[in-house]
mmCIF file of C-alpha atoms and ligand atoms in Angstrom:
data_model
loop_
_atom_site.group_PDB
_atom_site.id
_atom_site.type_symbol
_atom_site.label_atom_id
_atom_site.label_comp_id
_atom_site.label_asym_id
_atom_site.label_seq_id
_atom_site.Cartn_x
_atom_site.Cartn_y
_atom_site.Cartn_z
ATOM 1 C CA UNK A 22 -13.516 3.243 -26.850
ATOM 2 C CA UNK A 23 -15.265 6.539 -25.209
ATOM 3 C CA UNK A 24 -16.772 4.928 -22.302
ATOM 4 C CA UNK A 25 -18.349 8.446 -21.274
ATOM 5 C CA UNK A 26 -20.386 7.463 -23.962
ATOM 6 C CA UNK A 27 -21.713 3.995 -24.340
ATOM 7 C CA UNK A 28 -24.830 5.012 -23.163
ATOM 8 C CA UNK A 29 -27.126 7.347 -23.829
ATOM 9 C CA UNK A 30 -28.428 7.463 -20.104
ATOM 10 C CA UNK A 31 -25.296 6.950 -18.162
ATOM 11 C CA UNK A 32 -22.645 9.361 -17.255
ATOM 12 C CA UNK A 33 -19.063 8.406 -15.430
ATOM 13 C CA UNK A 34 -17.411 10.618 -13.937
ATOM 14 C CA UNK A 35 -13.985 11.287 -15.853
ATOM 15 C CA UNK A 36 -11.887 9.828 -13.356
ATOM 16 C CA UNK A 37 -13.727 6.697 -14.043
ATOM 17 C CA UNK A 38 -14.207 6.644 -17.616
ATOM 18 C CA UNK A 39 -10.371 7.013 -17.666
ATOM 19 C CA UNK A 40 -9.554 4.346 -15.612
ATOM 20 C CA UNK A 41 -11.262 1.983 -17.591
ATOM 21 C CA UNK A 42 -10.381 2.394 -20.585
ATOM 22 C CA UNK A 43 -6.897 2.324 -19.798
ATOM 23 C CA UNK A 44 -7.299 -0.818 -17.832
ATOM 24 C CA UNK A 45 -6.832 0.328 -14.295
ATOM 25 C CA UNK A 46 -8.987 -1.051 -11.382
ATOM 26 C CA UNK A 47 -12.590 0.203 -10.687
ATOM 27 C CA UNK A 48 -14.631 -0.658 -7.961
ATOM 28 C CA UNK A 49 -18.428 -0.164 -7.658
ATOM 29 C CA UNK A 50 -20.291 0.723 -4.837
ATOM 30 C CA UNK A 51 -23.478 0.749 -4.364
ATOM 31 C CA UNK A 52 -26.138 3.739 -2.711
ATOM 32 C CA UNK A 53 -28.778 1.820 -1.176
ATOM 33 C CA UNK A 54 -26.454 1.209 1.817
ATOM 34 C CA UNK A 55 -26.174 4.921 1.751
ATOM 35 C CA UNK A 56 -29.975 5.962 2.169
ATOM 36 C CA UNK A 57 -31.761 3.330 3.696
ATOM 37 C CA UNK A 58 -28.816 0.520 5.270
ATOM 38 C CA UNK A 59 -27.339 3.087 7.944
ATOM 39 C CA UNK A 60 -28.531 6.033 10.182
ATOM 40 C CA UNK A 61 -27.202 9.598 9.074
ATOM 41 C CA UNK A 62 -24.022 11.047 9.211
ATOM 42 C CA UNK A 63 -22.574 7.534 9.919
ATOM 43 C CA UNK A 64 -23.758 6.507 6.373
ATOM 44 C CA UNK A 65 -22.248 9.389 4.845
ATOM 45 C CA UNK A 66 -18.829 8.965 6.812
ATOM 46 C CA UNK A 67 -18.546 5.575 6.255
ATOM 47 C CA UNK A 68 -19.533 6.037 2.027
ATOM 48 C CA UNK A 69 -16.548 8.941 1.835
ATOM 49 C CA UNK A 70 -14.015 6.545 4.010
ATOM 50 C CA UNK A 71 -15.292 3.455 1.355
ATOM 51 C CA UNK A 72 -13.731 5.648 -1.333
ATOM 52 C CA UNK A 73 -10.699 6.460 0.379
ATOM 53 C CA UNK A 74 -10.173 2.841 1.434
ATOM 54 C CA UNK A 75 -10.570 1.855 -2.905
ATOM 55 C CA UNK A 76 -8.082 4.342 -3.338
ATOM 56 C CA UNK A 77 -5.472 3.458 -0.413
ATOM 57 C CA UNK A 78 -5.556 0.037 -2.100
ATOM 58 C CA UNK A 79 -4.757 1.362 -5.606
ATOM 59 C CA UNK A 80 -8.114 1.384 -7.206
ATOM 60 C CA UNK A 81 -11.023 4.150 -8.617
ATOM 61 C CA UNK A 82 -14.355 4.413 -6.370
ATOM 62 C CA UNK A 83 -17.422 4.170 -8.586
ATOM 63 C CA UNK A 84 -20.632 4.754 -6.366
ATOM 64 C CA UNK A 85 -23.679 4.155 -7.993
ATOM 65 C CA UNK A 86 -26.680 6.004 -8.118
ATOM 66 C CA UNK A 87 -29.328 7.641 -10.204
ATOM 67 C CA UNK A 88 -29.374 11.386 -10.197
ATOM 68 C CA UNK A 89 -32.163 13.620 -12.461
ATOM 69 C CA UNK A 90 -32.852 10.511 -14.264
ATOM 70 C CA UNK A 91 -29.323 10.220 -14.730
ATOM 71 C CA UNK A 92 -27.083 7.062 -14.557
ATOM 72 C CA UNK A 93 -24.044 7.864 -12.474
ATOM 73 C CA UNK A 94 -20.827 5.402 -11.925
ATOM 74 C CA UNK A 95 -18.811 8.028 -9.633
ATOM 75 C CA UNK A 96 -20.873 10.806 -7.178
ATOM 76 C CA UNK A 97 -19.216 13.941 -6.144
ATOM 77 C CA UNK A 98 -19.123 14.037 -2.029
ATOM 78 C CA UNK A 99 -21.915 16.695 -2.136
ATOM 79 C CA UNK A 100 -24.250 13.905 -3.743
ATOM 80 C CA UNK A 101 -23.095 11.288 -1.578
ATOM 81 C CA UNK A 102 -23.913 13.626 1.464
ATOM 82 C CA UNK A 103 -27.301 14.479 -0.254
ATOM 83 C CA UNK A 104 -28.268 10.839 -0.707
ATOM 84 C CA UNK A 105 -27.224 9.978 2.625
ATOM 85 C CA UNK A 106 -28.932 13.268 4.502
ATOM 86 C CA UNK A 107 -32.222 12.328 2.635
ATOM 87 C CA UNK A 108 -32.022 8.791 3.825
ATOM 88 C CA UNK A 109 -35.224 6.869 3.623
ATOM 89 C CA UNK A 110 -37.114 9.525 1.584
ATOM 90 C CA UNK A 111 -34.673 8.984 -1.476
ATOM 91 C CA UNK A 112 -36.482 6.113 -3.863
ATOM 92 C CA UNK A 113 -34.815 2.499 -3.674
ATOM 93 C CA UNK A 114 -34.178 1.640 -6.846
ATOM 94 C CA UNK A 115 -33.821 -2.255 -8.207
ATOM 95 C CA UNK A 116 -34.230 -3.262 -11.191
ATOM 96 C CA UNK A 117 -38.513 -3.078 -11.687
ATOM 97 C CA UNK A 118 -37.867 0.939 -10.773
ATOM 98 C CA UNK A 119 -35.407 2.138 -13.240
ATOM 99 C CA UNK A 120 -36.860 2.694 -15.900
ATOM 100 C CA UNK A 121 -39.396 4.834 -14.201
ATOM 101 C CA UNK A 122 -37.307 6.744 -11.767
ATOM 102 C CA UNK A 123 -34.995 7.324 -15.364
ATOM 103 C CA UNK A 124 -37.803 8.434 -17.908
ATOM 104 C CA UNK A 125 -39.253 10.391 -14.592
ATOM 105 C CA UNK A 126 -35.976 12.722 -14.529
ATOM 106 C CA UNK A 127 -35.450 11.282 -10.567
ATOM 107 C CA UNK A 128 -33.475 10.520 -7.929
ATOM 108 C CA UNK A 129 -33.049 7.683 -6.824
ATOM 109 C CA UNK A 130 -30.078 5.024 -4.404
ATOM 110 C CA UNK A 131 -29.586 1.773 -6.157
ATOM 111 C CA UNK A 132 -29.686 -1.455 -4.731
ATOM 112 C CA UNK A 133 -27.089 -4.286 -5.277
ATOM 113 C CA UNK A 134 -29.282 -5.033 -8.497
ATOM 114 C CA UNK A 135 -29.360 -2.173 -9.982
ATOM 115 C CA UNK A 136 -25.960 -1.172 -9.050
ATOM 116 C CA UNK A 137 -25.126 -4.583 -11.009
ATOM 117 C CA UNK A 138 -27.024 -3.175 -13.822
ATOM 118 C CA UNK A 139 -25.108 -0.014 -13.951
ATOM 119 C CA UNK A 140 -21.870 -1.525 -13.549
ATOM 120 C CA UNK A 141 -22.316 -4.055 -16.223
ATOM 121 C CA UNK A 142 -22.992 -1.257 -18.562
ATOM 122 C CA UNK A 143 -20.261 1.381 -17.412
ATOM 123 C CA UNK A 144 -17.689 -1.880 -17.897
ATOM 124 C CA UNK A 145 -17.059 -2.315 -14.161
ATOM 125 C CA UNK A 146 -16.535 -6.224 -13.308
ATOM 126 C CA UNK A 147 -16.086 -5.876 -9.489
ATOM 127 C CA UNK A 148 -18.649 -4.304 -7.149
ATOM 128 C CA UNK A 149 -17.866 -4.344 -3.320
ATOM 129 C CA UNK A 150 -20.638 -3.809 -0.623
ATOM 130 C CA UNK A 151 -22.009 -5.084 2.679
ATOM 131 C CA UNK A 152 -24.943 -7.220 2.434
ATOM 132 C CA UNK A 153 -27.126 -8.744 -0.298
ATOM 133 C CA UNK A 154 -30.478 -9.168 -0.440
ATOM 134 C CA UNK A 155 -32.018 -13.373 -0.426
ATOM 135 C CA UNK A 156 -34.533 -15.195 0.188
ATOM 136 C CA UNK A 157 -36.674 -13.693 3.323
ATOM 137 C CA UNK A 158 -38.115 -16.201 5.795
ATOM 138 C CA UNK A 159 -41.491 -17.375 4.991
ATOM 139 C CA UNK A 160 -40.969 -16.696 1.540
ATOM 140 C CA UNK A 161 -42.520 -19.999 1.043
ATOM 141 C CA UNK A 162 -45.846 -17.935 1.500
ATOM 142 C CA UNK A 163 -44.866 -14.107 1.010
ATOM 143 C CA UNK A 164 -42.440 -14.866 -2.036
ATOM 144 C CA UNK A 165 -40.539 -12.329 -0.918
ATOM 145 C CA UNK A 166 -37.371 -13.078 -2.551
ATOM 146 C CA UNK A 167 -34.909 -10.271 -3.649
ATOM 147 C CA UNK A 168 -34.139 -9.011 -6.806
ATOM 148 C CA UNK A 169 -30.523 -8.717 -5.893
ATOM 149 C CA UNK A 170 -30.598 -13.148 -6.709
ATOM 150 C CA UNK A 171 -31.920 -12.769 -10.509
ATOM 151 C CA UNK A 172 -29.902 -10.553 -11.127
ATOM 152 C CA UNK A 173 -26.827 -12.354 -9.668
ATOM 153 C CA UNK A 174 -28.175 -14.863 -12.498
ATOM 154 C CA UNK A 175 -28.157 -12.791 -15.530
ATOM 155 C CA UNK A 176 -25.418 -9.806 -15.144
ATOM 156 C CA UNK A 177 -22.081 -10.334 -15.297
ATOM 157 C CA UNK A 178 -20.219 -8.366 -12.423
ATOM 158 C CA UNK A 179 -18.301 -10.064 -9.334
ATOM 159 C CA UNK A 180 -20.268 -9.121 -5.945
ATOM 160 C CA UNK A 181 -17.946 -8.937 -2.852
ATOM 161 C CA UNK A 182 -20.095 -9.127 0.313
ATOM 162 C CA UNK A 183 -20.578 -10.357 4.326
ATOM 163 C CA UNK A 184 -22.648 -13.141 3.420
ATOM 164 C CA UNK A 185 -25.561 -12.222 3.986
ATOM 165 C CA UNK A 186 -27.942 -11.258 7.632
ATOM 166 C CA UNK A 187 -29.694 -13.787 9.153
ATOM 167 C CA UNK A 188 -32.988 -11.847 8.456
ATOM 168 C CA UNK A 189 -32.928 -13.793 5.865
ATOM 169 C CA UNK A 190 -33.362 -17.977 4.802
ATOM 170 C CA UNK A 191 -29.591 -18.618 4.309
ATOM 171 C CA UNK A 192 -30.286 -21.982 3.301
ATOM 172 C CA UNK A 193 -33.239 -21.156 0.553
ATOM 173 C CA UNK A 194 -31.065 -18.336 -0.460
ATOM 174 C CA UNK A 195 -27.968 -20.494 -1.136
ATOM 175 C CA UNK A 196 -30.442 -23.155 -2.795
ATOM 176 C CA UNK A 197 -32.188 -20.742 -4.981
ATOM 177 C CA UNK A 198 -28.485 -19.221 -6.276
ATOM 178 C CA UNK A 199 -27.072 -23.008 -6.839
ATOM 179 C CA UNK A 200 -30.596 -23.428 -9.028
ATOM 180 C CA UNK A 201 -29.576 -20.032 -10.823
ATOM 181 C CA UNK A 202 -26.038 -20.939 -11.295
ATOM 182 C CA UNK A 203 -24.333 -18.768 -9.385
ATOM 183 C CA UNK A 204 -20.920 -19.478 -7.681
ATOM 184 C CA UNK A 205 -20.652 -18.630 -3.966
ATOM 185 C CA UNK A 206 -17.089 -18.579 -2.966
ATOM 186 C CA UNK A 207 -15.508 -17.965 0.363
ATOM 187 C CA UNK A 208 -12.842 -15.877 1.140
ATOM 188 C CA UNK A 209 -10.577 -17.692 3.130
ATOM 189 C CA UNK A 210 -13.497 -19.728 4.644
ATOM 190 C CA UNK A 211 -15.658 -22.448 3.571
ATOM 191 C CA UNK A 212 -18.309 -21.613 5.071
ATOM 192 C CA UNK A 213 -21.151 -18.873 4.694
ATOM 193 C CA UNK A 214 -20.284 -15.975 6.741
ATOM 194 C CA UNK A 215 -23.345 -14.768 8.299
ATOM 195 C CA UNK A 216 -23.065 -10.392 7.679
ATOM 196 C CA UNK A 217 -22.489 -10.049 11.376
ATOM 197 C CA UNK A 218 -20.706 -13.276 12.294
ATOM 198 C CA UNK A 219 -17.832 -15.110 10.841
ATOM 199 C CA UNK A 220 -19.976 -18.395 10.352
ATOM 200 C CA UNK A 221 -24.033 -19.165 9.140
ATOM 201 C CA UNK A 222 -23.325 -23.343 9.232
ATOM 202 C CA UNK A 223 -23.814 -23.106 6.180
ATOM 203 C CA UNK A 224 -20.923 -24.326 3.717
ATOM 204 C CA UNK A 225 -20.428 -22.176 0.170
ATOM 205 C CA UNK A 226 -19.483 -23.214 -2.649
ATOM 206 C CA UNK A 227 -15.792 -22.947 -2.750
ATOM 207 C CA UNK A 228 -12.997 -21.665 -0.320
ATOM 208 C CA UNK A 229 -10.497 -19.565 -2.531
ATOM 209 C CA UNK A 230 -7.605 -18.094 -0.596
ATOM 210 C CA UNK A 231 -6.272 -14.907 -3.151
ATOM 211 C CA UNK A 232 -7.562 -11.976 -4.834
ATOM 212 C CA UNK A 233 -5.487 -13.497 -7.738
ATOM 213 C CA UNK A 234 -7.687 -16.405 -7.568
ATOM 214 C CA UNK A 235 -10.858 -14.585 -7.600
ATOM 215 C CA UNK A 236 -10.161 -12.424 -10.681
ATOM 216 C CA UNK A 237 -9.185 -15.334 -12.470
ATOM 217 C CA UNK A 238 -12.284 -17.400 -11.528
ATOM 218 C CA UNK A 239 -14.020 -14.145 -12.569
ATOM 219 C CA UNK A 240 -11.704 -13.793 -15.912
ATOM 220 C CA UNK A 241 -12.142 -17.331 -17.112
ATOM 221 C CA UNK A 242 -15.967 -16.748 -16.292
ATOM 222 C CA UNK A 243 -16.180 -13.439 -18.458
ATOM 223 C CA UNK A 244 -14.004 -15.473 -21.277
ATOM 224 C CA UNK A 245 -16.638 -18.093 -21.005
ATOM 225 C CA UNK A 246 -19.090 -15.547 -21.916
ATOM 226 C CA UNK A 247 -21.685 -17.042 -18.963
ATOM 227 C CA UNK A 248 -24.175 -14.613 -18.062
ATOM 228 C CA UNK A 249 -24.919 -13.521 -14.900
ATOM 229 C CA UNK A 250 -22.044 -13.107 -11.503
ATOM 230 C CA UNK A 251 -20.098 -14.416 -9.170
ATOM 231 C CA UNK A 252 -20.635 -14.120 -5.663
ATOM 232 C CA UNK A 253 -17.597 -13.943 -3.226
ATOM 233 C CA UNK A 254 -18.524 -14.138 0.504
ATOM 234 C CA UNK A 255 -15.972 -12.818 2.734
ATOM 235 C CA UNK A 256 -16.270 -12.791 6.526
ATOM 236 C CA UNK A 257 -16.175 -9.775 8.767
ATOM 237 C CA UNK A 258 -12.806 -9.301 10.318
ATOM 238 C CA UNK A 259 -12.607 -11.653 14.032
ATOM 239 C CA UNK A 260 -12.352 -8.541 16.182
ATOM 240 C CA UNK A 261 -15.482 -6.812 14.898
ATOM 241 C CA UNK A 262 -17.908 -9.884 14.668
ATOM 242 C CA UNK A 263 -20.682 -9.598 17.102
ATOM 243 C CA UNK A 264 -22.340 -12.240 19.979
ATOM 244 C CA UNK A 265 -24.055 -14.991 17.574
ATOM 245 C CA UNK A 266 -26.554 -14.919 20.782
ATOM 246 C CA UNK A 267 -26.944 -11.349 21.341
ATOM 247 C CA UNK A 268 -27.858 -10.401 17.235
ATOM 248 C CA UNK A 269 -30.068 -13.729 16.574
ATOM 249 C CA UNK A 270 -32.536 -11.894 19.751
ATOM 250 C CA UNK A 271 -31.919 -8.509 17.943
ATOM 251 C CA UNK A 272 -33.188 -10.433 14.708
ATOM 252 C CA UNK A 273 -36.333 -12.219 16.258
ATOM 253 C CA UNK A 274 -37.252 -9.346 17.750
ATOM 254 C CA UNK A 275 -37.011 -6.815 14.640
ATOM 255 C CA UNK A 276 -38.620 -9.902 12.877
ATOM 256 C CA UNK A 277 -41.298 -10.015 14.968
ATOM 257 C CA UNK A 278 -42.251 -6.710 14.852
ATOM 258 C CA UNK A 279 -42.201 -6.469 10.925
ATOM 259 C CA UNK A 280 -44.905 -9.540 10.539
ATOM 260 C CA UNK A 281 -47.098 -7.618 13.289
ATOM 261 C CA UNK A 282 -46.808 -4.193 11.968
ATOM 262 C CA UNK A 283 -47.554 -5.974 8.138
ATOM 263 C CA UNK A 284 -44.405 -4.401 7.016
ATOM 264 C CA UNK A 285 -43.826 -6.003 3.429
ATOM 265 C CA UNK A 286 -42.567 -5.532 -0.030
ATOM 266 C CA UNK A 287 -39.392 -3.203 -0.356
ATOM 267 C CA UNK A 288 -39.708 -1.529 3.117
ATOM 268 C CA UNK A 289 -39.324 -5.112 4.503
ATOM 269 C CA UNK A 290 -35.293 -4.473 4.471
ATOM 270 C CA UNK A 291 -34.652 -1.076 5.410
ATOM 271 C CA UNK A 292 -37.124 -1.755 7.860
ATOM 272 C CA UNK A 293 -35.180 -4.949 9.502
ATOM 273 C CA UNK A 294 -31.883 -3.085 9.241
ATOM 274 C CA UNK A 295 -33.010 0.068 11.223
ATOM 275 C CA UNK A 296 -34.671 -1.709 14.135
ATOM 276 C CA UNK A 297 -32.021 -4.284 14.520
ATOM 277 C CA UNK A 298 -29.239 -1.065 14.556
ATOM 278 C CA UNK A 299 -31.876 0.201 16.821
ATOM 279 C CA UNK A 300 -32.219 -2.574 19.010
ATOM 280 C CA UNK A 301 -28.401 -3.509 19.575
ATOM 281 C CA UNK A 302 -27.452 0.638 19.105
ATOM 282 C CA UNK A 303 -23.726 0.981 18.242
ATOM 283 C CA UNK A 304 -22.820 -2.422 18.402
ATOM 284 C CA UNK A 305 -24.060 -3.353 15.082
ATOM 285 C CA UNK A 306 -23.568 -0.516 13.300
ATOM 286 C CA UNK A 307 -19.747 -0.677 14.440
ATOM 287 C CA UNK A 308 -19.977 -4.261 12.627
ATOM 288 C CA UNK A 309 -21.507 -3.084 9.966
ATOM 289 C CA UNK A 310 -19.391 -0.147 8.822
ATOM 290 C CA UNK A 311 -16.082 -2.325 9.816
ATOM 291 C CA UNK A 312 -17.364 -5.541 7.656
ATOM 292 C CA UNK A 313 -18.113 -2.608 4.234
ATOM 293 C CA UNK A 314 -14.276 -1.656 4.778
ATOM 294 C CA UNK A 315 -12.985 -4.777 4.962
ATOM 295 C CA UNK A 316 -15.359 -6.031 1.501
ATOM 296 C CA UNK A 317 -14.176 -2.881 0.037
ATOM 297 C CA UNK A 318 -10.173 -3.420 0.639
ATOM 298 C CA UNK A 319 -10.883 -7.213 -0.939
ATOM 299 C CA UNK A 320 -12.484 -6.086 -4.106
ATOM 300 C CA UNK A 321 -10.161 -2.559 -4.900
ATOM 301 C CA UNK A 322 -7.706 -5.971 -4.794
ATOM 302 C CA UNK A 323 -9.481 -8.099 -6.889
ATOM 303 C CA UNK A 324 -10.201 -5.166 -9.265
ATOM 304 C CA UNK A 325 -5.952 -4.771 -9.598
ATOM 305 C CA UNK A 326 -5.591 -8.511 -10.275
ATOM 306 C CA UNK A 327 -8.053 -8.688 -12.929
ATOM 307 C CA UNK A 328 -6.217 -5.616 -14.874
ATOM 308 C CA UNK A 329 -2.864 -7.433 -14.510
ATOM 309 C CA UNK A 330 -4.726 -10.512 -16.039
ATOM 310 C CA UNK A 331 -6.088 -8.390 -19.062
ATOM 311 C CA UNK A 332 -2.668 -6.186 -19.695
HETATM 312 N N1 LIG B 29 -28.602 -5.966 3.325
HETATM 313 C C1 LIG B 29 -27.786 -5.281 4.141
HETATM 314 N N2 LIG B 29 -27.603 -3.942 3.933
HETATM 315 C C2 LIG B 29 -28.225 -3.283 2.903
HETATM 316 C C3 LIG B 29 -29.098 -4.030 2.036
HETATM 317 C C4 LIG B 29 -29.257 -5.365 2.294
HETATM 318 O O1 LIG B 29 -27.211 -5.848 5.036
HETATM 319 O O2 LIG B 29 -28.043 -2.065 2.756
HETATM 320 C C5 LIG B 29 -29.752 -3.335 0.885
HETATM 321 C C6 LIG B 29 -28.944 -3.553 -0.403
HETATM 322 O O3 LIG B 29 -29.054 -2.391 -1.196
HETATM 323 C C7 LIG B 29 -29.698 -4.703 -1.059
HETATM 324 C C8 LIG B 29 -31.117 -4.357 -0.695
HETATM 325 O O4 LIG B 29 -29.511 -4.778 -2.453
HETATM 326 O O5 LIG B 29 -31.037 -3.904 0.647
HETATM 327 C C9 LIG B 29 -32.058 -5.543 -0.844
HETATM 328 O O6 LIG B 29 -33.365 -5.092 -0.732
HETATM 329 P P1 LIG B 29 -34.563 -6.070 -1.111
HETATM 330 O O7 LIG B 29 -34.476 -7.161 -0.082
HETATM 331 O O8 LIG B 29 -35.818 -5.249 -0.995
HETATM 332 O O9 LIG B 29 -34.287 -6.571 -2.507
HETATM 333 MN MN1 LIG B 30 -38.322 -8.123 -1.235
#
């Protein structure tokens, strides 16, 4: 199979395309986090150390983006440095904006849906990032629920995250993905890590202990022919989590400021993420970059398992 070709509007870099189809371990990664989850040149140091990390652990970096209208499952370090210099003025892309930023010949940083969407079709089962997007609080009125959760539903790629922040309804988001059918399993925890803190008191689904086990919950899932992924939660390493006290203020606050300023729609997260990096400075940006690596390692590792599973 010529996986540089099995679509018309997506390119892989050859690295990629040859890892795949010789069964060797991929890992996506998504852009989003790039251009609007971290301040420049931290975003662009931490993206090139992501791919190193995949590497160290055995496996091929695919970062995700969309480039002249162009698909992309690998960037060169020039476009990762262009996406991550051009920050909030690149287009967020989920899934309502691809077709447009495509047939428009744009640029554009994918979200964890999209970057689902683009894995799914390159053949990549395991994507590794930081957070995911849920259901926001007061989404009871706003609806503001993100795209990342349908598409957990319907595409069939293995998410590794942090949980996810607390600028978010952990509970409606872990109700709305046990109404979708979505498996949230803990890494070595059973319960919800909270992006920033090892524990949400919130339980998930299942504790699994191994990478092993993971790729063959995610094997027997693909051999099931299910649509839509698996979500593995996996909490930010002991000596990087932050005061539960000093981020919840951090939160309020950046919350706070978001309903007054009418901030909505897909600002609403970059938005929340800046001020609360803002707000604690380093400290949670530290966190942040440290919890990425650590998701990273875990799915380059899952990735490896699931190729000894298929050889
Ligand atoms: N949460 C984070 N960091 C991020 C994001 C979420 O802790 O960078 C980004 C991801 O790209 C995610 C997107 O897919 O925000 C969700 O945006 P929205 O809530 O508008 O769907
Ligand atoms: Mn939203």
């Amino acid at each position: 199979m010529n996986h540089q070709n099995l679509n018309q509007y997506l390119d892989l870099t050859p690295e990629v395309a040859e890892a795949l189809a010789a069964n060797k371990p991929v890992v996506a990664l998504e852009s989003t986090i790039i251009s609007h989850g971290m301040p420049y040149p931290q975003n662009v140091e931490t993206a090139l150390k992501v791919e190193s990390i995949v590497r160290e652990h055995g496996a091929v970096p695919a970062t995700v983006a969309v480039i002249g209208g162009r698909l992309r499952a690998g960037l060169t370090p020039d476009e990762i440095d262009y996406l991550g210099r051009k920050g909030r003025e690149v287009i967020k892309v989920s899934r309502r904006d691809l077709p447009v930023v495509v047939a428009r010949g744009l640029d554009g940083a994918t979200t964890v849906a999209s970057t689902m969407i683009v894995a799914a079709l390159a053949g990549i089962d395991v994507f590794a990032t930081g957070g995911i997007g849920g259901v926001h609080r007061g989404a009871e009125t706003t609806m503001d629920i993100s795209a990342d959760l349908e598409e957990l539903a319907m595409t069939p790629v293995m998410v590794v995250c942090a949980g996810a922040k607390s600028i978010l309804d952990l509970g409606l988001t872990l109700e709305y993905l046990e109404t979708k059918g979505v498996p949230v399993l803990g890494y070595g925890t059973s319960e919800l890590p909270a992006f920033y803190t090892r524990q949400s008191g919130f339980g998930v689904d299942y504790r699994v202990d191994s990478p092993a086990e993971l790729a063959a919950i995610l094997h027997t899932q693909r051999e099931l022919a299910f649509p839509g992924g698996i979500l593995v939660t996996n909490p930010i390493p002991e000596q990087y989590s932050m005061d539960k006290a000093v981020i919840d203020k951090a939160i309020a606050q950046a919350l706070d400021e978001c309903n007054e300023r009418g901030i909505h729609g897909k600002e609403t997260t970059p938005f929340l993420l800046a001020r609360i990096a803002e707000i604690t400075g380093n400290d949670s940006l530290d966190s942040n970059i440290q919890l990425v690596f650590n998701n990273v390692a875990l799915g380059a590792e899952i990735a490896k398992e699931l190729c000894a599973l298929r050889a």
